[in-house]
Amino acid sequence: MANRAGTVALPSDLVDVTALLDAYYDVSPDLSDPGQRVAFGTSGHRGSSLKASFNEKHIAAITQAIVEYRAGQGIRGPLFLARDTHGLSEPATNTALEVLAANGVTVLIDARHGYTPTPALSHAILKYNAGRAEDDPARADGIVVTPSHNPPADGGFKYNPPHGGPADTDATGWIANRANELLEADLSGVKRVQLTEALAADTTGQYDFLSSYVDDLPLVLDIAAIRDAGVRIGADPMGGASVDYWGEIGERHHLDLTVVNPTVDPQWAFMTLDWDEKIRMDCSSPSAMAGLIAKVNSGDAKFDIATGNDADADRHGIVTPDAGLMNPNHYLSVAIDYLYRNRTGWRPDAVVGKTLVSSSMIDRVAAGLGRKLVEVPVGFKWFVPGLLTGEGAFGGEESAGASFVKLDGGVWTTDKDGILLCLLASEIQAVTGQSPSQRYADLAAKYGSPSYARIDAAANREQKAKLGKLSAADVSATELAGEPITAKLTEAPGNGAKIGGLKVTTENAWFAARPSGTEDVYKIYAESFKGEEHLKQVQAEAKALVDSVIA
């Protein structure tokens, strides 16, 4: 049977929303199953009510744990509460509000009773906290209810402390442990009131996330250049939280901007299937973005730049008429090259931040700019300190997530901002007269054209644990795909933090292997500047090398 990736979803692919919502309220987790306990990954707690991993009890317990955590940290300011368009996001937001209100926490919800992108939440926290000392008890923090690009049956719940970005492992570990204690006590210790009472509480207020974010965009982008050049923009919210933002961006800033598809549907019936025939709002995937790509390729839609965002708009996808959907690594390279050449208000010593599984093209671009490169483990939280001070003016991940500082070098967001990166593509087009894909072709001509891929390899829990604890001494190989090994890394060179895996580099290639946090596989990221055949050799030797040391 032919793979249906890139084709429109069929009725049989759609989640039963009624069953999803019923399970949220009716199903209780079995705490003897690790998959049904609270666990914070790189982006909060995620799961599905249909798998008993994201239910009402989970959210009540996590929210109570956050209340206790913020009290322990001396945080007594307002908590911004945001949600995306997933079916489970509204009931989870309601549960959280009921617990927050019962605990007397001042909560600010969207003034339009709509959806809020993750970057708009981060921006709101930072704007409120501007000028406040790190120990000021009046500081604000936030919760965003989203599983990001995950399928329609999933839910997600993420805590952002006063620095505006993803919470670190100390915070998430404490919150998860306390939430599981509350679940084991059958929610004894969880305070809660009815939703009507929570909405009417004196501590529940409103905040205009949309106006705050959209009106401030000229502080971080050359909006006038986009407008004056008449760049024709097609923005696809992909059924996500950016849906109302894109229309307002076009209207308020007088841009030639078309919202390609304003539909919001908890089943995402309009989506094309991802590579594994699942509905997944991954704007970096050619299969998930097939509809927008087809619009641009057909010539019917006269866009200079077309963009997509995932459900909480923390990721970006860039489509150009000359090249289609850009590889995320290619676009990050272009964005970095453009920004560090054109942001005269940034610190002259501002470094370039990337995760260690992002392309080495970024290394070469940074060297060409005369900028220091800081390579960190996977997870956007590692970029937060640099974005706050401006020392790390840009931070990006190979999974199409990035953010950067304002024109004057001040902080914009400390979480990934897909809307920002999408608009930057139009600024690049406006200022340079070239599409981002044309700019990448110039970079490839200058620095070489790398081949990059990620594959998954089977591994059981014990093997994944071994991989996560490897040391450089465990790797005896001296060559990789015919080149001498130049480094064997188990810690990120940029900050010395454990990478939870292994990265091996040569002059022209590298691979990184990391265990999956959700599946019985490990992921091999690999790249070669010597072509596709060399990349395949790197991948094969990487798998053999890793298998030998975790056997």
CSV table of C-alpha atoms in Angstrom, one decimal, residues 80-85 108-124 144 207-217 223 233 235-255 257-262 264 307 309-314 412-413 417-420 422-423:
chain,number,residue,atom,x,y,z
A,80,PHE,CA,-0.1,34.6,32.6
A,81,LEU,CA,-2.2,31.7,31.4
A,82,ALA,CA,-2.2,30.8,27.6
A,83,ARG,CA,-3.5,28.0,25.4
A,84,ASP,CA,-3.4,26.8,21.9
A,85,THR,CA,-6.0,25.2,19.7
A,108,LEU,CA,-4.2,37.0,33.6
A,109,ILE,CA,-6.1,35.3,30.8
A,110,ASP,CA,-6.5,36.4,27.2
A,111,ALA,CA,-8.7,39.5,26.9
A,112,ARG,CA,-10.2,38.2,23.7
A,113,HIS,CA,-10.9,34.7,25.1
A,114,GLY,CA,-8.8,33.4,22.2
A,115,TYR,CA,-5.6,31.5,21.6
A,116,THR,CA,-2.2,32.6,22.6
A,117,PRO,CA,1.1,31.6,20.9
A,118,THR,CA,3.9,30.6,23.1
A,119,PRO,CA,6.1,33.6,22.0
A,120,ALA,CA,3.3,36.0,22.9
A,121,LEU,CA,3.3,34.5,26.4
A,122,SER,CA,7.0,34.8,26.8
A,123,HIS,CA,6.9,38.4,25.5
A,124,ALA,CA,4.2,39.3,28.0
A,144,VAL,CA,1.1,27.7,28.3
A,207,TYR,CA,-4.4,40.7,29.3
A,208,ASP,CA,-4.4,41.7,25.6
A,209,PHE,CA,-1.6,39.3,24.5
A,210,LEU,CA,-2.3,40.0,20.8
A,211,SER,CA,-1.9,43.8,21.0
A,212,SER,CA,1.1,43.7,23.2
A,213,TYR,CA,2.9,41.3,20.8
A,214,VAL,CA,1.8,42.7,17.4
A,215,ASP,CA,2.2,46.3,18.3
A,216,ASP,CA,5.8,45.8,19.5
A,217,LEU,CA,7.0,44.0,16.4
A,223,ILE,CA,8.6,46.2,9.4
A,233,ILE,CA,3.3,37.3,2.2
A,235,ALA,CA,0.9,33.1,6.2
A,236,ASP,CA,-0.6,29.7,7.1
A,237,PRO,CA,-1.4,29.3,10.8
A,238,MET,CA,-2.0,25.6,10.2
A,239,GLY,CA,-5.0,25.7,12.5
A,240,GLY,CA,-2.9,27.0,15.4
A,241,ALA,CA,-2.8,29.8,17.9
A,242,SER,CA,-1.3,32.3,15.5
A,243,VAL,CA,-4.6,32.4,13.5
A,244,ASP,CA,-5.8,35.8,14.7
A,245,TYR,CA,-2.3,37.3,15.0
A,246,TRP,CA,-1.4,37.0,11.3
A,247,GLY,CA,-4.5,39.0,10.2
A,248,GLU,CA,-3.8,41.7,12.8
A,249,ILE,CA,-0.1,41.8,11.8
A,250,GLY,CA,-1.1,42.5,8.2
A,251,GLU,CA,-3.8,45.0,9.1
A,252,ARG,CA,-1.9,47.0,11.8
A,253,HIS,CA,1.3,47.2,9.9
A,254,HIS,CA,-0.2,47.7,6.5
A,255,LEU,CA,1.5,44.7,4.9
A,257,LEU,CA,-0.3,39.7,3.9
A,258,THR,CA,-2.9,36.9,3.2
A,259,VAL,CA,-3.9,34.5,5.9
A,260,VAL,CA,-3.9,31.3,3.8
A,261,ASN,CA,-6.2,29.2,5.9
A,262,PRO,CA,-7.9,30.7,9.0
A,264,VAL,CA,-9.5,26.2,13.5
A,307,THR,CA,5.2,30.7,5.9
A,309,ASN,CA,3.6,27.8,12.1
A,310,ASP,CA,2.8,24.9,14.4
A,311,ALA,CA,-0.1,24.9,16.8
A,312,ASP,CA,1.6,27.2,19.4
A,313,ALA,CA,3.6,29.2,16.8
A,314,ASP,CA,7.0,28.5,18.4
A,412,TRP,CA,12.3,40.1,22.9
A,413,THR,CA,11.4,36.5,23.8
A,417,ASP,CA,9.2,32.5,18.2
A,418,GLY,CA,7.9,31.1,14.9
A,419,ILE,CA,6.0,34.3,14.0
A,420,LEU,CA,9.2,36.3,14.4
A,422,CYS,CA,8.6,33.9,9.5
A,423,LEU,CA,8.5,37.7,9.4
